[in-house]
XYZ file of C-alpha atoms in Angstrom:
564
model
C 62.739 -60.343 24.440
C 63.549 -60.085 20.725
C 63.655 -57.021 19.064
C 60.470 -54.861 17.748
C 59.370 -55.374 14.365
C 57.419 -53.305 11.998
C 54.042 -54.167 11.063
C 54.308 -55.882 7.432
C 51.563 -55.083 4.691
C 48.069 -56.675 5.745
C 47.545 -60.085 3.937
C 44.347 -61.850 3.177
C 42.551 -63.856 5.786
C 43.484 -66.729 4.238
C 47.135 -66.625 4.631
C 46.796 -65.657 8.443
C 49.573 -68.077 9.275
C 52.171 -66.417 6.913
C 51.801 -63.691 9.570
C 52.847 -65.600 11.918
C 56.544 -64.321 12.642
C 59.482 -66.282 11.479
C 60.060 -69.035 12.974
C 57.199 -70.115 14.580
C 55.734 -72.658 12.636
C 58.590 -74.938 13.094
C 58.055 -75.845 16.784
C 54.824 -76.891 16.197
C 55.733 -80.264 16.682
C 58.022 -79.701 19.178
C 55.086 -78.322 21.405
C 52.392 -80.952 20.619
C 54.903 -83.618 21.845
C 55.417 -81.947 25.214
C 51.262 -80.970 25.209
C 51.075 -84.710 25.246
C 53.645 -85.140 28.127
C 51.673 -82.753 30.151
C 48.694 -84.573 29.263
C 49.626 -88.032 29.929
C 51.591 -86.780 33.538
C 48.048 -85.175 34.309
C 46.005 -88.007 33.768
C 48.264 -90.285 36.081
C 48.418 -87.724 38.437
C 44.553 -87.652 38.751
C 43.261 -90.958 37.742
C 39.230 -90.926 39.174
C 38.593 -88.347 36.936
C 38.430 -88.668 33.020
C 39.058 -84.998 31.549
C 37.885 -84.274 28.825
C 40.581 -83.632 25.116
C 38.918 -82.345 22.307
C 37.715 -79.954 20.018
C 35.508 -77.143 21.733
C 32.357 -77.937 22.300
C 29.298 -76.036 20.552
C 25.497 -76.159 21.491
C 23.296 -78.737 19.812
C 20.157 -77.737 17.630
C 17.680 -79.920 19.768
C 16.885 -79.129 23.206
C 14.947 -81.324 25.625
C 11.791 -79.105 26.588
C 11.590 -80.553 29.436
C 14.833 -79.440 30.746
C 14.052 -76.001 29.855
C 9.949 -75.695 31.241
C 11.162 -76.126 35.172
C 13.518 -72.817 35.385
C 11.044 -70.534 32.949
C 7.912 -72.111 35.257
C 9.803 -70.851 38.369
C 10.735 -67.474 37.294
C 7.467 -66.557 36.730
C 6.502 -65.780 40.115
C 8.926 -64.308 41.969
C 9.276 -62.187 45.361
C 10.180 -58.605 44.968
C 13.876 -58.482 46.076
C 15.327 -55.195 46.221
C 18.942 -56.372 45.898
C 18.135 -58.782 43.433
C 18.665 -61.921 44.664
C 15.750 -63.337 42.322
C 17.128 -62.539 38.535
C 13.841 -61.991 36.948
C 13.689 -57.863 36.273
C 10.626 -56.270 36.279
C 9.866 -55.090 32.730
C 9.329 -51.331 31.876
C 6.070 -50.074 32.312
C 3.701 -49.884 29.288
C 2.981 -47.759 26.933
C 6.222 -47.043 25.745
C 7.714 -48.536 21.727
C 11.057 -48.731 23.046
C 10.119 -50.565 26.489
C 7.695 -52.884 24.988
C 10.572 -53.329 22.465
C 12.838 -53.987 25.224
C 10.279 -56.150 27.365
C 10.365 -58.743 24.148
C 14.100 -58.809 23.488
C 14.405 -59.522 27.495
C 11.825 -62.101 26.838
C 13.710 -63.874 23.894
C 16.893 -63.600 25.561
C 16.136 -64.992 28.855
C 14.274 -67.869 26.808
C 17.440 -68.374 24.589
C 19.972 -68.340 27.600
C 18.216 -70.957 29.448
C 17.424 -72.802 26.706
C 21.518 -72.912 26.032
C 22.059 -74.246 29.251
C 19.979 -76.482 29.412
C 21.543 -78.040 25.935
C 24.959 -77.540 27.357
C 23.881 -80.007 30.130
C 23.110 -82.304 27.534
C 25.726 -81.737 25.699
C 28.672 -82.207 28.165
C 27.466 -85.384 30.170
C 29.343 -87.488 27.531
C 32.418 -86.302 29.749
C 31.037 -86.069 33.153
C 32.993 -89.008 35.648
C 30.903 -91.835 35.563
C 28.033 -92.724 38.337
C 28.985 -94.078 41.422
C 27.740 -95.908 43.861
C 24.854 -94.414 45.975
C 26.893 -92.318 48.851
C 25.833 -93.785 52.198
C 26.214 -93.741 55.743
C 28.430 -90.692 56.723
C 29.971 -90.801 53.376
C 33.463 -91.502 54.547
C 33.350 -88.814 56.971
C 32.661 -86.373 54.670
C 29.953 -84.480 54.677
C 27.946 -83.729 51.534
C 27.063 -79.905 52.177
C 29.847 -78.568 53.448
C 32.238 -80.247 50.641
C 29.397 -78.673 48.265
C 29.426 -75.298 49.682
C 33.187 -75.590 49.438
C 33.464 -76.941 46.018
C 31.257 -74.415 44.607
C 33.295 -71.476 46.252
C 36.256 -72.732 45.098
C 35.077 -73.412 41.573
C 32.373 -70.857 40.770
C 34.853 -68.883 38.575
C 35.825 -72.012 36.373
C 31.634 -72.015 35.873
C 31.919 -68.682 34.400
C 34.778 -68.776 32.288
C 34.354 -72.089 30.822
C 30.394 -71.464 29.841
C 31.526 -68.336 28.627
C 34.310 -69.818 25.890
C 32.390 -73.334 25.251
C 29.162 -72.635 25.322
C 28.814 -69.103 23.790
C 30.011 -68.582 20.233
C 33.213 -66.986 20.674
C 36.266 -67.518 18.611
C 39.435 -68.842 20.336
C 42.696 -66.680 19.396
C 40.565 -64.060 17.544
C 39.291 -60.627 19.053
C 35.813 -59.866 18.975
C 34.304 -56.673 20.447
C 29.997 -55.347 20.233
C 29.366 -52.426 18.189
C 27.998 -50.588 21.480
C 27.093 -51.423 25.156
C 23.348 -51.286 25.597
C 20.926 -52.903 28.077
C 21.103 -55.946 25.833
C 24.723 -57.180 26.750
C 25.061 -59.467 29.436
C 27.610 -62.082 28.358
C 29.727 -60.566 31.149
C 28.480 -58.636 34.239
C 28.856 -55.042 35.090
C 29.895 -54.026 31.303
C 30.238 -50.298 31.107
C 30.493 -47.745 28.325
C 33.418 -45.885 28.828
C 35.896 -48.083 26.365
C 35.532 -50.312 23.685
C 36.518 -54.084 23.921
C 38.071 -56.569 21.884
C 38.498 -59.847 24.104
C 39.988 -63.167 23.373
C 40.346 -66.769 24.808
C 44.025 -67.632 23.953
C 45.271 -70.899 22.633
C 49.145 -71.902 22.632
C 49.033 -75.378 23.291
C 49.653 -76.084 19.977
C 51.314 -73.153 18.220
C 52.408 -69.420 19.018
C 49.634 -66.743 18.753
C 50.723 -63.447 16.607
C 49.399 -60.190 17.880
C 49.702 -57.355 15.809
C 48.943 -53.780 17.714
C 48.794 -50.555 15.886
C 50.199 -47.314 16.580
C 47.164 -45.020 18.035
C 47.513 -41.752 19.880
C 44.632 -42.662 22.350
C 44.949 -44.585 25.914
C 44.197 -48.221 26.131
C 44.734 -51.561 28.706
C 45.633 -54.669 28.393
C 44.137 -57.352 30.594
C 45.280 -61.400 31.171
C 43.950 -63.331 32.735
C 43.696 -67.074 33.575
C 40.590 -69.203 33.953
C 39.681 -68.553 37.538
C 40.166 -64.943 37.227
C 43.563 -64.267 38.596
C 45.342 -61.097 36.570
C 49.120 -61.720 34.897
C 51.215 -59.549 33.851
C 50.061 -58.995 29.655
C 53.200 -59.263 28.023
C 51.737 -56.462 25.855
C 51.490 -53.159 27.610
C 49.109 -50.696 28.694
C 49.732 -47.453 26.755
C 48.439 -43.825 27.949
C 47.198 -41.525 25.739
C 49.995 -40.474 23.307
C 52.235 -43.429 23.936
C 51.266 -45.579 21.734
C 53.513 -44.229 18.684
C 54.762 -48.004 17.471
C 53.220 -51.034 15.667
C 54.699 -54.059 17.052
C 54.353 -57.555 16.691
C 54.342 -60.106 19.398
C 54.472 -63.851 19.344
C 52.296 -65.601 22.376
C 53.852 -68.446 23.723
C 53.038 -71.423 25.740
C 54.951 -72.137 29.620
C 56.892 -75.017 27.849
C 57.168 -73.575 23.808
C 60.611 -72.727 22.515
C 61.284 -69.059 22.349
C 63.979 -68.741 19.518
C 61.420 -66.737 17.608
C 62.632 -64.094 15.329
C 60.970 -60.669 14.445
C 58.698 -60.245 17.186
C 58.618 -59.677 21.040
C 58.014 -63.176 22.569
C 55.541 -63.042 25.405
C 56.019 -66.308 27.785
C 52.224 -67.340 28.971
C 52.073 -69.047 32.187
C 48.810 -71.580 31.212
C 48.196 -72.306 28.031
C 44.542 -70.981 27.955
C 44.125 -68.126 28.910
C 41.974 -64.710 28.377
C 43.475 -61.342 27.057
C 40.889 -58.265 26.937
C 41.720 -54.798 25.421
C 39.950 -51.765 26.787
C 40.500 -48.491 24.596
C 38.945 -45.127 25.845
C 36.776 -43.096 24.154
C 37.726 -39.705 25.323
C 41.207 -38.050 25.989
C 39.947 -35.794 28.684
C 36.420 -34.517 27.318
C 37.831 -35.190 23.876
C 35.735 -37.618 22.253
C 38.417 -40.436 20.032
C 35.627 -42.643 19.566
C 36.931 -42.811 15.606
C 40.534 -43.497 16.520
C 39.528 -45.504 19.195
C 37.481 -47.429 16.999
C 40.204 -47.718 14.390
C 42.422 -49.023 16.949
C 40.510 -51.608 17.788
C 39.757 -53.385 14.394
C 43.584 -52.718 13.401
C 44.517 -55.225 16.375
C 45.349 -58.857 14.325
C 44.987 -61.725 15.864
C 47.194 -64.399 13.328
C 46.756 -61.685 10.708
C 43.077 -61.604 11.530
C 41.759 -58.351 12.549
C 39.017 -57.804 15.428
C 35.666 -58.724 14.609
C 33.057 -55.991 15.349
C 29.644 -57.978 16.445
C 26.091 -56.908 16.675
C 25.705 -56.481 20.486
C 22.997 -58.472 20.149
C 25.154 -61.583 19.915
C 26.162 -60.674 23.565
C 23.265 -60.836 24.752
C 23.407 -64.444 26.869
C 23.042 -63.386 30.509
C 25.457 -65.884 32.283
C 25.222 -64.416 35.701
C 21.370 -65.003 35.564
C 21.959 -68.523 34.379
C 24.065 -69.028 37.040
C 22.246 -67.693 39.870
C 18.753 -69.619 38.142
C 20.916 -72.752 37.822
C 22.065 -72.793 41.479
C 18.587 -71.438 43.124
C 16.489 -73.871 40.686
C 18.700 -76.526 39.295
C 21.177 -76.757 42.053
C 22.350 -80.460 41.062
C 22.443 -79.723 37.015
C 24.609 -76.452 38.305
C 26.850 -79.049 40.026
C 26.851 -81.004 37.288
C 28.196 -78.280 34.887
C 30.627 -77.181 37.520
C 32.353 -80.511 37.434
C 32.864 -81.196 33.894
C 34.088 -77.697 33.725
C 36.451 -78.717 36.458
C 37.095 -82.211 34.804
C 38.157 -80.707 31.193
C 41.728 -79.752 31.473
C 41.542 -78.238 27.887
C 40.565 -74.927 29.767
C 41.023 -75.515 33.639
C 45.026 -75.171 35.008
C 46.072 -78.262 36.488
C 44.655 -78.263 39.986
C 46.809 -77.812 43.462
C 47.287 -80.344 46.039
C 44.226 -78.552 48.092
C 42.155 -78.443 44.626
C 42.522 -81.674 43.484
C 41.715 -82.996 46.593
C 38.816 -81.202 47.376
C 37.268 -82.138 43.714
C 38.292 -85.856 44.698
C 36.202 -85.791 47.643
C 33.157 -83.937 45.946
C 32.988 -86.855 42.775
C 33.343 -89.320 45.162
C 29.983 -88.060 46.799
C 28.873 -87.125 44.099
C 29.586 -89.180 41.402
C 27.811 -87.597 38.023
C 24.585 -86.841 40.272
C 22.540 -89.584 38.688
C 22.119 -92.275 41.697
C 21.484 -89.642 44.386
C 18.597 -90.268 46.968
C 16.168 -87.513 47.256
C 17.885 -86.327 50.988
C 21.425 -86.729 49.198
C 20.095 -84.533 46.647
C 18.630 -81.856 49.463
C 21.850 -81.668 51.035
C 23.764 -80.840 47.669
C 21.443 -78.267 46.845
C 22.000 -76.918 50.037
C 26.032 -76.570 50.357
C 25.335 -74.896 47.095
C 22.677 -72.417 48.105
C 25.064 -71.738 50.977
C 27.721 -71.035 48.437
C 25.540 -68.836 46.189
C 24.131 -66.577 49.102
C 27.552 -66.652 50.889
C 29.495 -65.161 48.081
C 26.479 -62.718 47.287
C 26.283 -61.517 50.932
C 30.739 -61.231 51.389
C 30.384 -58.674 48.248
C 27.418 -56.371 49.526
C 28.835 -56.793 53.254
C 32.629 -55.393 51.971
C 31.629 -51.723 52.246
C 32.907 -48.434 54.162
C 31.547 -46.281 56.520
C 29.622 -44.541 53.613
C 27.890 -48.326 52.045
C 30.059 -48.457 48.949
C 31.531 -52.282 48.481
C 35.237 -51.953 47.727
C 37.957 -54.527 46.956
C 41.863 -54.068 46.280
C 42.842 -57.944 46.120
C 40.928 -57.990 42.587
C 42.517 -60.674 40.454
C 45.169 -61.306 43.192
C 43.047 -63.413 45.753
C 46.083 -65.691 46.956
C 44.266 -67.929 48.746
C 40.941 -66.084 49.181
C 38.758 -67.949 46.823
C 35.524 -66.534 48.638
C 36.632 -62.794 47.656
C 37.123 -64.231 44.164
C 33.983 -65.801 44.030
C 32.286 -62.650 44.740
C 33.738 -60.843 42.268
C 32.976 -63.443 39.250
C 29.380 -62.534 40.565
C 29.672 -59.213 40.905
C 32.694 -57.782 38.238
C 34.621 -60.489 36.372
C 37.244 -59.706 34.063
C 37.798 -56.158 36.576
C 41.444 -54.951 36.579
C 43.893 -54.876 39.270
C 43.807 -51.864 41.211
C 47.118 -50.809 39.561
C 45.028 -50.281 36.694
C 41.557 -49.497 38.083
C 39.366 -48.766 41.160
C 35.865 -50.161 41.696
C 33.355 -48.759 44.386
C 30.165 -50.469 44.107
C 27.119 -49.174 45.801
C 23.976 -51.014 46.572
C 22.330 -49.089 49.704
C 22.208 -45.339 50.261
C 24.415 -42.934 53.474
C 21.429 -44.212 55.666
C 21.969 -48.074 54.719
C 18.401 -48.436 52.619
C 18.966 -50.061 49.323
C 18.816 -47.938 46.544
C 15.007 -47.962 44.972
C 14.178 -45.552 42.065
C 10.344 -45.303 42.886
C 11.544 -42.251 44.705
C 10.246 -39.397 42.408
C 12.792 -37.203 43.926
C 15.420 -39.713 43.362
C 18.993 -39.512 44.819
C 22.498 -37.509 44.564
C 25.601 -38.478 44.592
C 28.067 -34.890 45.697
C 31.658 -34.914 45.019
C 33.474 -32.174 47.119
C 35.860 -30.454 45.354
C 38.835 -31.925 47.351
C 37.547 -35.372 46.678
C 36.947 -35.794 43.087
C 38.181 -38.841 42.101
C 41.769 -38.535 41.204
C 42.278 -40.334 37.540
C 45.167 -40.445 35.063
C 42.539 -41.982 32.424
C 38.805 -41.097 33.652
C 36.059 -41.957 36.365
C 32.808 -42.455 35.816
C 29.489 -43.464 37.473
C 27.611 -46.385 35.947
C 24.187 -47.285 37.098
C 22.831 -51.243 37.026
C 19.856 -53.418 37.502
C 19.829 -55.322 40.888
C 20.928 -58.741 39.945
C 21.670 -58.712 36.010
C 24.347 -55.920 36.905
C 23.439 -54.755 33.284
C 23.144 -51.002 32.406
C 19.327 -49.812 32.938
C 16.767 -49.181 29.512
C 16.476 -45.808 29.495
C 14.429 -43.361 26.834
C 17.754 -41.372 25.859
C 20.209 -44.508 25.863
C 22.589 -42.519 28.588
C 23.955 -45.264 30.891
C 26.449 -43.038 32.985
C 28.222 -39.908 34.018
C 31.989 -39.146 33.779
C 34.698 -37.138 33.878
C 34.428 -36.418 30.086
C 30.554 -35.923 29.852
C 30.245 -33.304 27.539
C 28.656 -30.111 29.457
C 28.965 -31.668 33.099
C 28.367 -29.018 35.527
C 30.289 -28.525 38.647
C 28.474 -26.379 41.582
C 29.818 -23.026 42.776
C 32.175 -24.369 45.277
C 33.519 -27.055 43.141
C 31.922 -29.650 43.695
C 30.429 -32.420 41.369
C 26.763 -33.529 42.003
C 25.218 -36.295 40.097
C 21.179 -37.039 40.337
C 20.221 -40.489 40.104
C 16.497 -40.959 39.100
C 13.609 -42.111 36.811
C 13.347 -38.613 35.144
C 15.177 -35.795 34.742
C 14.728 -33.633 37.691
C 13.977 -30.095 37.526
C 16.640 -27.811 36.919
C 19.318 -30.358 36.301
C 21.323 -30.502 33.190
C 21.015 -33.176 31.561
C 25.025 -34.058 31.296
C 24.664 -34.614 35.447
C 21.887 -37.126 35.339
C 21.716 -40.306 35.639
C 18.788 -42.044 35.154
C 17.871 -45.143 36.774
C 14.689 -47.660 37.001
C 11.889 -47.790 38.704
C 12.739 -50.328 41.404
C 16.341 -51.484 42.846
C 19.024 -50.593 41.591
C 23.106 -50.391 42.020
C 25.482 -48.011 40.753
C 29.346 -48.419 40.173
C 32.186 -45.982 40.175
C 35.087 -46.612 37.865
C 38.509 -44.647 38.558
C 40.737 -45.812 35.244
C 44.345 -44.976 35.446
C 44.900 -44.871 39.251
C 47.396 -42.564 40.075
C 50.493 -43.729 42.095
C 50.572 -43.265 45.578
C 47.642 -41.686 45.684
C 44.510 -42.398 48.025
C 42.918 -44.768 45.759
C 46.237 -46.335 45.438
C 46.651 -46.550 49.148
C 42.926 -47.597 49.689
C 42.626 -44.231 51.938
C 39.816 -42.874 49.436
C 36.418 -42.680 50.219
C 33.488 -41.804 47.687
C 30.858 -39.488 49.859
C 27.288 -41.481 50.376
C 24.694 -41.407 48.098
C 21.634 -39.447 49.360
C 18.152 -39.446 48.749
C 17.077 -35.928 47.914
């Protein structure tokens, strides 16, 4: 690496490539020439399948009603599911402002989000492979459901990630981040409110990205990742409280760019599109940095442009529920979407020997789903229905002896796509466990899912000697069932933590948090949780594992949750 560089004075927007450090702008060329190698290499290398080059796509202002009417119809009437396999959630009950405040934005949101993907269907069959023939007979020997079931495994990340940074309005190679986490975001599952974000899809096919990070005395992370999920090292490091004492600069770089860049450290990506999250805590111990924190954030520049702060509202697309509507409802549009995202190797990493072969033998069943007969169609909907519940039911079936799910492979899979298929569902963008532990709890010590019409509730005790051990925090997030989205509550509290001002620990040192509709008697408020009236899930987060200890050697446990 080159050597660190001061932060220069701030210039306007305007001249964000000035920023750029020295040197950059004058492989721009250079790289273009070998992105159109790489291009021309992949296209011979894959030549039944047109990818799709361009300019990212954006919704159009008309869409087709009658795309939309079939998946609102359908959710209307819906089983009770207490883990939340259906992703309609029951509204709050009446009589409240803020619920029947809540029960319209819901409304609106679900209406917008479906109505998006529906216009994103529309939108992206210009690029879909074109029809073939009627599949017939055995279909060459393979067969239709199980080539579905694995295709959609396989692929069900590149869904996410590509709806996520085509279809949503997010900026490429410029950090946005919500004013707050409430109930309304759902652009990514499981979001919690112990840090604040500014995320990014990254760019460097065609030029270096600068990334300017301020000094800050408070404790942040640095996540990349690539389109299917799997972690990388950043490049830009992780800092602890009190570390970070330096503004630096940092040039992004493509696998094939030049690196004779001067005043900045060079950071080598291996893809050129690729996704790079900060997370910047709130607290330093019970210490609440929300200010700095905040300040942090907005001082990172992306090309001399600094982090947008966005209405939360603007997060508020629920992409897990459009994908679990799309593959229960629409299992062939799904499909549909799943290829083209597969097809456009604008976003996707070139596919492996085993990848490209398995989405050669899917199109050629499949062709753009157009000439399918109505059985052809039933068996397609079913590999992907076996997909859907098989990833759903590998994620609530990976728990201990005390029903909390648990994975340490996160965004290191290897060859484990079903593992990383559950967690897209389940906790996409979630760090390695280097940086971060995840216990995720659905059913209760007795194995009964977790249901807040108990007026008692539940509690979750933490015995002195096994309080999670954190260099950072931990904290205890509760969810609705299927959404994974924090629960509406009266007092906007959404979790309890190691820094929760005024938590009480019992006389023998132990932690106890009560998770229920109300407040129960004679519990401060600082150890409860609430939850809904209904199913429900909670998470605990341990940020900043420390080295070699349980939670680093997967030896830790978190005690059951019990119904009180």
């Amino acid at each position: 690496m080159a050597r660190c560089a001061r932060r220069p004075a701030a210039l306007p927007a305007q001249d964000a490539q000035a920023q750029l450090p020295s040197g950059v702008l004058g492989h721009r060329r250079r790289q273009r020439a070998a992105r159109r190698r790489r291009g021309r290499a992949a296209r011979l290398a894959r030549p039944r399948l047109r990818r799709h080059h361009g300019p990212t796509r954006r919704l159009g202002s008309q869409v087709p009603t009658a795309l939309v009417r079939p998946v609102v119809a359908s959710a209307r009437n819906r089983p009770s599911d207490p883990l939340g396999t259906w992703s309609g959630e029951p509204a709050p009950a009446r009589g409240n402002t803020m619920h029947r405040h809540a029960r319209v934005r819901t409304r609106l949101t679900r209406l917008a989000a479906l109505a998006a993907s529906a216009a994103v269907a529309v939108a992206l069959t210009s690029v879909a492979p074109a029809a073939a023939a009627p599949p017939s007979g055995n279909n060459g020997g393979k067969d239709i459901a199980s080539t579905t079931e694995n295709y959609v495994t396989t692929f069900y990340p590149i869904w996410f990630t590509h709806f996520q940074t085509t279809a949503l309005p997010v900026p490429v190679n410029h950090f946005i981040g919500p004013t707050k986490i409430s109930p309304v975001y759902q652009a990514v599952v499981a979001i919690n409110d112990d840090t604040l974000y500014a995320s990014t899809p990254l760019d460097v096919s065609g030029a270096p990205v600068g990334v300017v990070v301020p000094a800050t005395p408070v404790a942040y992370s640095v996540l990349l990742v690539d389109p299917y999920g799997n972690v990388y090292p950043s490049g830009i490091p992780s800092r602890k409280a009190g570390e970070g004492t330096q503004t630096i600069e940092y040039a992004l770089i493509g696998p094939d760019a030049s690196d004779d860049l001067l005043g900045a450290e060079v950071v080598r990506l291996p893809l050129d599109h690729m996704i790079m999250i900060f997370r910047v805590d709130k607290h330093i111990g019970t210490e609440d940095v929300t200010t700095e924190a905040e300040e942090f954030r907005k001082g990172i520049l992306a090309n001399g442009v600094p982090t947008a702060v966005k209405p939360v509202e603007e997060f508020g697309v629920p992409v897990k529920t459009i994908a679990d509507d799309l593959v229960r409802l629409a299992p062939i549009e799904f499909l549909r979407q799943t290829q083209v995202a597969v097809a456009d190797d604008g976003w996707t990493p070139p596919l492996n020997r085993q990848e490209q072969k398995l989405s050669d033998d899917f199109d050629a069943l499949f062709g753009d789903g157009s000439s399918l007969t109505d059985a052809e169609r039933a068996q397609f909907a079913e590999g992907a229905r076996a997909a859907h519940d098989a990833l759903i039911a590998n994620y609530l079936d990976h728990r201990g002896a005390t029903n909390w799910t648990h994975f340490t492979n996160i965004g290191a899979w290897k060859k484990n796509v079903l593992d990383r298929a559950s967690i897209t569902e389940f906790c996409q963008y979630c760090n390695t466990i280097e940086t971060a532990a995840y216990y995720h709890a659905f059913y209760d010590g007795n194995g009964a899912p977790l249901d807040g019409s108990n007026p008692a509730g539940y509690v979750l005790t933490f015995p002195a000697d096994a309080i999670p051990d954190a260099e950072r925090f931990w904290s205890v997030t509760a969810y609705t069932p299927n959404a994974i989205q924090p629960i509406p509550n009266d007092i906007d509290k959404y979790l309890v933590a190691s820094y929760t001002e005024g938590l009480e620990t019992n006389p023998d040192g132990s932690i106890s948090i009560y998770l229920a509709v109300t407040q129960p008697d004679g519990v401060p408020q600082a150890n409860w949780l609430p939850v809904r009236d209904g199913a429900f899930n909670v998470m605990l987060r341990v940020y900043g594992v420390v080295p070699k200890s349980d939670i680093a050697k997967d030896k830790y446990l978190p005690p059951a949750i019990q119904l009180r």
